[in-house]
Short mmCIF file of C-alpha atoms in Angstrom, two decimals:
data_model
loop_
_atom_site.label_atom_id
_atom_site.label_comp_id
_atom_site.label_asym_id
_atom_site.label_seq_id
_atom_site.Cartn_x
_atom_site.Cartn_y
_atom_site.Cartn_z
CA MET A 1 0.00 0.00 0.00
CA GLU A 2 1.61 3.18 -1.20
CA GLU A 3 1.72 5.67 1.72
CA ILE A 4 1.31 9.21 0.36
CA ASN A 5 1.71 12.65 1.99
CA PRO A 6 5.51 12.98 2.03
CA SER A 7 5.25 16.21 4.10
CA ILE A 8 4.97 13.97 7.18
CA SER A 9 7.04 10.93 6.35
CA PRO A 10 5.90 7.59 7.76
CA GLN A 11 7.70 6.30 10.83
CA PRO A 12 7.08 2.53 10.61
CA GLU A 13 9.47 1.81 13.46
CA LYS A 14 7.78 4.29 15.86
CA LYS A 15 5.20 2.83 18.24
CA PRO A 16 2.41 4.78 19.99
CA ALA A 17 3.12 5.59 23.67
CA HIS A 18 -0.26 4.06 24.53
CA PRO A 19 -1.62 1.64 21.90
CA HIS A 20 -5.41 1.50 21.57
CA SER A 21 -7.18 -0.88 23.93
CA PRO A 22 -8.73 -3.96 22.21
CA ALA A 23 -12.17 -2.37 22.61
CA GLU A 24 -11.04 0.95 21.04
CA LYS A 25 -9.34 -0.96 18.24
CA GLU A 26 -12.52 -2.92 17.52
CA ARG A 27 -14.54 0.33 17.37
CA ILE A 28 -12.12 1.84 14.84
CA GLN A 29 -12.00 -1.37 12.79
CA ASN A 30 -15.82 -1.54 12.70
CA ARG A 31 -15.91 2.00 11.33
CA LEU A 32 -13.24 1.25 8.76
CA ARG A 33 -15.03 -1.92 7.68
CA ARG A 34 -18.24 0.10 7.25
CA VAL A 35 -16.34 2.67 5.15
CA GLU A 36 -14.94 -0.19 3.07
CA GLY A 37 -18.50 -1.40 2.50
CA GLN A 38 -19.59 2.09 1.51
CA ILE A 39 -16.76 2.26 -1.05
CA ARG A 40 -17.96 -1.00 -2.57
CA GLY A 41 -21.46 0.47 -2.56
CA LEU A 42 -20.12 3.44 -4.53
CA GLN A 43 -18.57 1.08 -7.07
CA GLN A 44 -21.98 -0.59 -7.49
CA MET A 45 -23.69 2.80 -7.94
CA VAL A 46 -21.18 3.73 -10.68
CA GLU A 47 -21.66 0.30 -12.31
CA ASP A 48 -25.45 0.78 -12.28
CA ASP A 49 -25.19 4.27 -13.85
CA ARG A 50 -26.88 5.74 -10.87
CA TYR A 51 -27.76 9.48 -11.02
CA CYS A 52 -24.53 11.45 -10.43
CA VAL A 53 -25.96 13.49 -7.53
CA ASP A 54 -26.84 10.30 -5.62
CA ILE A 55 -23.25 9.09 -5.98
CA LEU A 56 -21.87 12.51 -5.00
CA VAL A 57 -24.01 12.60 -1.87
CA GLN A 58 -22.82 9.11 -0.96
CA ILE A 59 -19.19 10.21 -1.36
CA THR A 60 -19.75 13.05 1.12
CA ALA A 61 -21.19 10.48 3.54
CA VAL A 62 -18.05 8.38 3.25
CA GLN A 63 -15.87 11.46 3.70
CA SER A 64 -17.65 12.42 6.90
CA ALA A 65 -17.38 8.84 8.23
CA LEU A 66 -13.66 8.89 7.49
CA LYS A 67 -13.31 12.30 9.14
CA LYS A 68 -14.81 10.84 12.33
CA VAL A 69 -12.34 7.97 12.30
CA GLY A 70 -9.54 10.49 11.82
CA TYR A 71 -10.80 12.68 14.60
CA SER A 72 -10.99 9.81 17.11
CA LEU A 73 -7.40 8.84 16.24
CA LEU A 74 -6.29 12.48 16.61
CA GLU A 75 -8.00 12.62 19.99
CA HIS A 76 -6.29 9.43 21.14
CA HIS A 77 -2.91 10.69 19.89
CA ALA A 78 -3.23 14.09 21.59
CA LYS A 79 -4.36 12.60 24.91
CA THR A 80 -1.68 9.90 25.03
CA CYS A 81 1.43 10.33 22.85
CA VAL A 82 1.52 14.15 22.91
CA VAL A 83 0.94 14.36 26.67
CA HIS A 84 3.54 11.62 27.23
CA ASP A 85 6.10 13.46 25.07
CA VAL A 86 5.48 16.86 26.72
CA LYS A 87 5.86 15.34 30.18
CA ASN A 88 9.14 13.75 29.05
CA GLY A 89 10.71 16.90 27.63
CA LYS A 90 10.02 16.08 23.97
CA GLU A 91 7.37 18.80 23.47
CA ASP A 92 9.00 20.61 20.56
CA GLU A 93 9.03 17.65 18.19
CA SER A 94 5.66 16.32 19.35
CA ILE A 95 3.78 19.63 19.12
CA GLU A 96 5.39 20.38 15.72
CA GLU A 97 4.18 17.00 14.44
CA LEU A 98 0.69 17.55 15.89
CA LEU A 99 0.47 20.95 14.16
CA LYS A 100 1.44 19.37 10.80
CA VAL A 101 -1.34 16.80 11.18
CA ILE A 102 -3.83 19.56 12.09
CA GLN A 103 -2.83 21.49 8.95
CA GLN A 104 -3.49 18.40 6.84
CA TYR A 105 -6.90 18.02 8.45
CA ALA A 106 -7.86 21.69 8.19
CA LYS A 107 -7.01 21.86 4.50
CA MET B 1 -25.81 -0.06 1.91
CA GLU B 2 -27.30 2.66 4.06
CA GLU B 3 -27.46 5.93 2.03
CA ILE B 4 -26.98 8.87 4.35
CA ASN B 5 -27.32 12.66 3.81
CA PRO B 6 -31.13 13.03 3.85
CA SER B 7 -30.79 16.71 2.86
CA ILE B 8 -30.56 15.52 -0.75
CA SER B 9 -32.66 12.40 -0.86
CA PRO B 10 -31.57 9.63 -3.22
CA GLN B 11 -33.38 9.35 -6.54
CA PRO B 12 -32.81 5.69 -7.47
CA GLU B 13 -35.22 5.91 -10.40
CA LYS B 14 -33.48 8.95 -11.94
CA LYS B 15 -30.93 8.25 -14.65
CA PRO B 16 -28.10 10.58 -15.74
CA ALA B 17 -28.78 12.49 -18.99
CA HIS B 18 -25.42 11.25 -20.28
CA PRO B 19 -24.10 8.12 -18.51
CA HIS B 20 -20.31 7.82 -18.24
CA SER B 21 -18.59 6.23 -21.22
CA PRO B 22 -17.11 2.76 -20.51
CA ALA B 23 -13.63 4.34 -20.42
CA GLU B 24 -14.71 7.03 -17.91
CA LYS B 25 -16.44 4.39 -15.81
CA GLU B 26 -13.30 2.26 -15.72
CA ARG B 27 -11.23 5.27 -14.63
CA ILE B 28 -13.65 5.99 -11.74
CA GLN B 29 -13.83 2.30 -10.75
CA ASN B 30 -10.01 2.06 -10.72
CA ARG B 31 -9.86 5.01 -8.37
CA LEU B 32 -12.55 3.55 -6.13
CA ARG B 33 -10.81 0.17 -6.06
CA ARG B 34 -7.57 1.95 -5.06
CA VAL B 35 -9.44 3.76 -2.28
CA GLU B 36 -10.88 0.42 -1.16
CA GLY B 37 -7.33 -0.96 -1.00
CA GLN B 38 -6.20 2.06 1.01
CA ILE B 39 -9.02 1.48 3.50
CA ARG B 40 -7.90 -2.11 3.98
CA GLY B 41 -4.37 -0.75 4.39
CA LEU B 42 -5.67 1.50 7.19
CA GLN B 43 -7.25 -1.51 8.89
CA GLN B 44 -3.88 -3.26 8.78
CA MET B 45 -2.11 -0.21 10.23
CA VAL B 46 -4.61 -0.12 13.13
CA GLU B 47 -4.18 -3.88 13.64
CA ASP B 48 -0.38 -3.48 13.74
CA ASP B 49 -0.59 -0.61 16.29
CA ARG B 50 1.14 1.65 13.89
CA TYR B 51 2.09 5.15 15.15
CA CYS B 52 -1.11 7.27 15.20
CA VAL B 53 0.34 10.08 13.05
CA ASP B 54 1.18 7.59 10.26
CA ILE B 55 -2.44 6.39 10.26
CA LEU B 56 -3.77 9.96 10.36
CA VAL B 57 -1.62 10.97 7.40
CA GLN B 58 -2.86 7.94 5.48
CA ILE B 59 -6.48 8.93 6.20
CA THR B 60 -5.87 12.38 4.71
CA ALA B 61 -4.45 10.64 1.61
CA VAL B 62 -7.66 8.59 1.27
CA GLN B 63 -9.77 11.72 1.78
CA SER B 64 -7.98 13.57 -0.97
CA ALA B 65 -8.28 10.56 -3.33
CA LEU B 66 -12.03 10.44 -2.60
CA LYS B 67 -12.30 14.20 -3.16
CA LYS B 68 -10.80 13.76 -6.63
CA VAL B 69 -13.33 11.06 -7.46
CA GLY B 70 -16.09 13.37 -6.24
CA TYR B 71 -14.77 16.27 -8.23
CA SER B 72 -14.63 14.29 -11.49
CA LEU B 73 -18.25 13.17 -10.94
CA LEU B 74 -19.30 16.76 -10.20
CA GLU B 75 -17.56 17.90 -13.39
CA HIS B 76 -19.32 15.23 -15.44
CA HIS B 77 -22.69 16.10 -13.86
CA ALA B 78 -22.32 19.85 -14.45
CA LYS B 79 -21.20 19.42 -18.06
CA THR B 80 -23.93 16.95 -19.00
CA CYS B 81 -27.02 16.73 -16.79
CA VAL B 82 -27.05 20.39 -15.70
CA VAL B 83 -26.45 21.73 -19.22
CA HIS B 84 -29.11 19.32 -20.56
CA ASP B 85 -31.64 20.46 -17.93
CA VAL B 86 -30.97 24.18 -18.49
CA LYS B 87 -31.37 23.79 -22.25
CA ASN B 88 -34.66 22.00 -21.65
CA GLY B 89 -36.18 24.60 -19.34
CA LYS B 90 -35.52 22.69 -16.08
CA GLU B 91 -32.82 25.11 -14.82
CA ASP B 92 -34.44 25.97 -11.48
CA GLU B 93 -34.54 22.41 -10.14
CA SER B 94 -31.17 21.46 -11.64
CA ILE B 95 -29.23 24.51 -10.41
CA GLU B 96 -30.84 24.21 -6.95
CA GLU B 97 -29.71 20.59 -6.75
CA LEU B 98 -26.19 21.50 -7.96
CA LEU B 99 -25.94 24.20 -5.28
CA LYS B 100 -26.93 21.70 -2.57
CA VAL B 101 -24.20 19.32 -3.71
CA ILE B 102 -21.65 22.18 -3.76
CA GLN B 103 -22.63 23.08 -0.18
CA GLN B 104 -22.03 19.49 0.91
CA TYR B 105 -18.62 19.56 -0.73
CA ALA B 106 -17.59 22.97 0.61
CA LYS B 107 -18.46 22.00 4.19
CA MET C 1 -6.34 46.06 -3.34
CA GLU C 2 -4.18 43.18 -4.55
CA GLU C 3 -6.40 40.49 -6.13
CA ILE C 4 -4.96 37.06 -5.43
CA ASN C 5 -5.79 33.56 -6.79
CA PRO C 6 -4.14 33.76 -10.22
CA SER C 7 -5.71 30.38 -11.18
CA ILE C 8 -8.87 32.32 -12.08
CA SER C 9 -7.65 35.66 -13.33
CA PRO C 10 -9.83 38.71 -12.65
CA GLN C 11 -12.00 39.96 -15.49
CA PRO C 12 -12.55 43.62 -14.54
CA GLU C 13 -14.17 44.38 -17.86
CA LYS C 14 -16.75 41.54 -17.57
CA LYS C 15 -20.14 42.46 -16.16
CA PRO C 16 -22.63 40.04 -14.54
CA ALA C 17 -25.53 39.02 -16.84
CA HIS C 18 -27.93 40.03 -14.05
CA PRO C 19 -26.45 42.49 -11.51
CA HIS C 20 -27.74 42.15 -7.94
CA SER C 21 -30.91 44.12 -7.20
CA PRO C 22 -30.39 47.11 -4.83
CA ALA C 23 -32.00 45.05 -2.02
CA GLU C 24 -29.70 42.06 -2.61
CA LYS C 25 -26.71 44.38 -2.79
CA GLU C 26 -27.63 45.97 0.54
CA ARG C 27 -27.94 42.51 2.16
CA ILE C 28 -24.47 41.53 0.96
CA GLN C 29 -22.97 44.90 1.98
CA ASN C 30 -24.53 44.56 5.48
CA ARG C 31 -22.90 41.17 5.86
CA LEU C 32 -19.55 42.44 4.63
CA ARG C 33 -19.72 45.45 6.98
CA ARG C 34 -20.43 43.06 9.86
CA VAL C 35 -17.43 40.94 8.86
CA GLU C 36 -15.33 44.13 8.73
CA GLY C 37 -16.47 44.91 12.29
CA GLN C 38 -15.60 41.38 13.40
CA ILE C 39 -12.10 41.78 11.95
CA ARG C 40 -11.63 44.99 13.95
CA GLY C 41 -12.92 43.07 16.98
CA LEU C 42 -10.21 40.47 16.38
CA GLN C 43 -7.60 43.21 16.28
CA GLN C 44 -8.85 44.44 19.66
CA MET C 45 -8.73 40.92 21.12
CA VAL C 46 -5.10 40.54 19.96
CA GLU C 47 -4.27 44.00 21.39
CA ASP C 48 -5.84 43.03 24.73
CA ASP C 49 -3.87 39.74 24.89
CA ARG C 50 -7.08 37.82 25.00
CA TYR C 51 -6.84 34.04 25.54
CA CYS C 52 -5.77 32.45 22.24
CA VAL C 53 -8.70 30.01 22.11
CA ASP C 54 -11.19 32.90 22.33
CA ILE C 55 -9.51 34.58 19.35
CA LEU C 56 -9.37 31.32 17.40
CA VAL C 57 -13.06 30.69 17.98
CA GLN C 58 -13.84 34.21 16.80
CA ILE C 59 -11.82 33.64 13.61
CA THR C 60 -13.92 30.56 12.80
CA ALA C 61 -17.02 32.72 13.29
CA VAL C 62 -15.69 35.24 10.75
CA GLN C 63 -14.80 32.42 8.34
CA SER C 64 -18.30 30.99 8.49
CA ALA C 65 -19.84 34.46 7.98
CA LEU C 66 -17.60 34.94 4.93
CA LYS C 67 -18.52 31.48 3.64
CA LYS C 68 -22.19 32.48 3.75
CA VAL C 69 -21.50 35.64 1.75
CA GLY C 70 -19.57 33.53 -0.76
CA TYR C 71 -22.33 30.99 -0.99
CA SER C 72 -25.01 33.59 -1.68
CA LEU C 73 -22.85 35.08 -4.46
CA LEU C 74 -22.27 31.60 -5.91
CA GLU C 75 -26.00 30.94 -5.84
CA HIS C 76 -26.72 34.23 -7.62
CA HIS C 77 -24.03 33.51 -10.21
CA ALA C 78 -25.25 29.98 -10.93
CA LYS C 79 -28.90 31.03 -11.23
CA THR C 80 -28.22 34.02 -13.48
CA CYS C 81 -24.91 34.18 -15.36
CA VAL C 82 -24.45 30.41 -15.78
CA VAL C 83 -28.04 29.82 -16.90
CA HIS C 84 -27.78 32.81 -19.25
CA ASP C 85 -24.54 31.50 -20.77
CA VAL C 86 -25.85 27.94 -21.19
CA LYS C 87 -28.99 29.18 -22.91
CA ASN C 88 -26.81 31.27 -25.24
CA GLY C 89 -24.48 28.48 -26.30
CA LYS C 90 -21.58 29.50 -24.04
CA GLU C 91 -21.90 26.50 -21.65
CA ASP C 92 -18.36 25.17 -22.01
CA GLU C 93 -16.62 28.30 -20.79
CA SER C 94 -19.22 29.08 -18.14
CA ILE C 95 -19.39 25.59 -16.61
CA GLU C 96 -15.57 25.34 -16.65
CA GLU C 97 -15.35 28.63 -14.76
CA LEU C 98 -18.04 27.52 -12.27
CA LEU C 99 -16.14 24.28 -11.61
CA LYS C 100 -12.94 26.23 -10.91
CA VAL C 101 -14.77 28.38 -8.36
CA ILE C 102 -16.28 25.27 -6.74
CA GLN C 103 -12.79 23.74 -6.45
CA GLN C 104 -11.56 26.88 -4.68
CA TYR C 105 -14.48 26.68 -2.29
CA ALA C 106 -14.19 22.95 -1.60
CA LYS C 107 -10.50 23.22 -0.76
CA MET D 1 -18.83 42.71 19.11
CA GLU D 2 -21.07 39.64 19.29
CA GLU D 3 -18.88 36.54 19.97
CA ILE D 4 -20.39 33.53 18.24
CA ASN D 5 -19.58 29.78 18.47
CA PRO D 6 -21.15 28.96 21.84
CA SER D 7 -19.68 25.43 21.67
CA ILE D 8 -16.48 26.89 23.12
CA SER D 9 -17.64 29.71 25.35
CA PRO D 10 -15.41 32.78 25.60
CA GLN D 11 -13.21 33.07 28.68
CA PRO D 12 -12.61 36.85 28.87
CA GLU D 13 -10.95 36.55 32.29
CA LYS D 14 -8.45 33.89 31.13
CA LYS D 15 -5.03 35.14 30.06
CA PRO D 16 -2.59 33.27 27.79
CA ALA D 17 0.30 31.55 29.64
CA HIS D 18 2.70 33.32 27.31
CA PRO D 19 1.27 36.44 25.61
CA HIS D 20 2.57 37.21 22.12
CA SER D 21 5.78 39.24 21.99
CA PRO D 22 5.32 42.81 20.63
CA ALA D 23 6.90 41.68 17.34
CA GLU D 24 4.54 38.68 17.00
CA LYS D 25 1.59 40.89 17.88
CA GLU D 26 2.56 43.42 15.20
CA ARG D 27 2.82 40.61 12.60
CA ILE D 28 -0.69 39.36 13.46
CA GLN D 29 -2.11 42.89 13.52
CA ASN D 30 -0.57 43.62 10.09
CA ARG D 31 -2.25 40.55 8.68
CA LEU D 32 -5.58 41.45 10.25
CA ARG D 33 -5.34 45.02 8.93
CA ARG D 34 -4.67 43.62 5.46
CA VAL D 35 -7.72 41.33 5.78
CA GLU D 36 -9.75 44.36 6.86
CA GLY D 37 -8.57 46.17 3.71
CA GLN D 38 -9.53 43.18 1.58
CA ILE D 39 -13.03 43.17 3.10
CA ARG D 40 -13.42 46.84 2.17
CA GLY D 41 -12.15 45.92 -1.29
CA LEU D 42 -14.92 43.30 -1.52
CA GLN D 43 -17.49 45.93 -0.58
CA GLN D 44 -16.21 48.10 -3.43
CA MET D 45 -16.39 45.20 -5.88
CA VAL D 46 -20.02 44.54 -4.90
CA GLU D 47 -20.77 48.29 -5.20
CA ASP D 48 -19.22 48.36 -8.69
CA ASP D 49 -21.25 45.29 -9.83
CA ARG D 50 -18.07 43.46 -10.53
CA TYR D 51 -18.38 40.02 -12.21
CA CYS D 52 -19.48 37.52 -9.53
CA VAL D 53 -16.59 35.11 -10.14
CA ASP D 54 -14.05 37.89 -9.49
CA ILE D 55 -15.71 38.62 -6.14
CA LEU D 56 -15.92 34.91 -5.28
CA VAL D 57 -12.23 34.43 -6.01
CA GLN D 58 -11.40 37.43 -3.83
CA ILE D 59 -13.44 35.93 -0.96
CA THR D 60 -11.41 32.71 -1.14
CA ALA D 61 -8.24 34.86 -0.94
CA VAL D 62 -9.54 36.50 2.24
CA GLN D 63 -10.49 33.11 3.68
CA SER D 64 -7.02 31.72 3.09
CA ALA D 65 -5.41 34.85 4.63
CA LEU D 66 -7.66 34.42 7.70
CA LYS D 67 -6.81 30.72 7.88
CA LYS D 68 -3.11 31.63 8.06
CA VAL D 69 -3.76 34.04 10.92
CA GLY D 70 -5.72 31.31 12.70
CA TYR D 71 -3.03 28.77 12.13
CA SER D 72 -0.28 31.00 13.56
CA LEU D 73 -2.44 31.60 16.67
CA LEU D 74 -3.08 27.86 16.99
CA GLU D 75 0.65 27.21 16.72
CA HIS D 76 1.43 29.79 19.40
CA HIS D 77 -1.29 28.36 21.67
CA ALA D 78 -0.13 24.75 21.28
CA LYS D 79 3.53 25.61 21.86
CA THR D 80 2.90 27.78 24.92
CA CYS D 81 -0.41 27.42 26.78
CA VAL D 82 -0.93 23.71 26.03
CA VAL D 83 2.66 22.75 26.91
CA HIS D 84 2.45 24.89 30.07
CA ASP D 85 -0.83 23.23 31.12
CA VAL D 86 0.42 19.69 30.45
CA LYS D 87 3.58 20.31 32.44
CA ASN D 88 1.43 21.61 35.30
CA GLY D 89 -0.96 18.66 35.47
CA LYS D 90 -3.85 20.38 33.63
CA GLU D 91 -3.54 18.25 30.45
CA ASP D 92 -7.10 16.93 30.40
CA GLU D 93 -8.81 20.31 30.19
CA SER D 94 -6.17 21.80 27.90
CA ILE D 95 -6.07 18.93 25.38
CA GLU D 96 -9.90 18.74 25.36
CA GLU D 97 -10.05 22.46 24.55
CA LEU D 98 -7.37 22.12 21.83
CA LEU D 99 -9.33 19.26 20.23
CA LYS D 100 -12.51 21.39 20.17
CA VAL D 101 -10.64 24.18 18.39
CA ILE D 102 -9.17 21.69 15.88
CA GLN D 103 -12.68 20.38 15.15
CA GLN D 104 -13.87 23.92 14.44
CA TYR D 105 -10.94 24.43 12.08
CA ALA D 106 -11.29 21.09 10.30
CA LYS D 107 -14.99 21.65 9.57
#
């Protein structure tokens, strides 16, 4: 899977200070599975030559579902990794990284 | 597949004035299949407890890919259905609908 | 006043197909005067070293007020100039221009 | 000046942990004065019945200038007040507030 957005390069070796609990993980995975289903639904709508506006509206629904997943991850990150880094003297790097992510989201 | 966004209710019976050509359809389906793959990639990143920022960046990549799909559909709709409706005296309804879609996108 | 956004270059000589009525104009000017007042309010908040979050929240209020002004202009443009152009065989140029504006707004 | 966005209620008595330096303040005020000038420019364009697309493009320029002001305030807030609060055991409230502001910006 090609990871895009070079402005914040991936850090595959870096682990979260506090990984999600199994329950949190399951909630996120359920949302992502639903989004995956919605994407397949979009493919079907395109295949069936559905009216463009219906497809467009469905895309905005998927975007808002994805935004919620992103927001819950951002919340988890801010409340765990960022707090952990600030308390351990690594605030500069951690806050800089958080601001870059916020800029991506507020685009 | 649950279709959300009641503000513009789906019109399953309505057909586009000019359906996408097979080539256009294939281009859109390729993009949607890539997005589907990216969503599965996100699920794997969550499963592997990847660093939150890496997952967040990947979500913004999926969002921008989806936005491009949406934009190409909007372009097709404006250039075909909307023009067709305006030339056939149905401008009020068609422009109103287009404006609603734009509002959803500019949220 | 330096006009930015070179991707759609200004057309000072071009006039709208249907200028706003005096009443519509007054409504838009009232909104813009209110936004101007809000900007001066922001300057005062910065001068008074108000808490950053209060200033940030006020900026989002100004942005949403501006978005509403933009949306009402877009609505007027779509319902008048675009319809006029399409009915007079100038759909390609007009729809292309509308799509560029939509892209700016959906950024 | 009517302060909107009740979801984060204003805290007029609260002072920033680290107020902006005079130089930073002057930079922000310059930007806000320029935005104020651009808003007056928009009023003139509406008065002169300028072509709608020109006005719309100018509004997106103002929005992006405002976004930059907001972003620099957010950066200052995160690097000073939020770090100060986390280091002084007030992370919960401070991070919660930061997340609310981010949500407003990412709308």
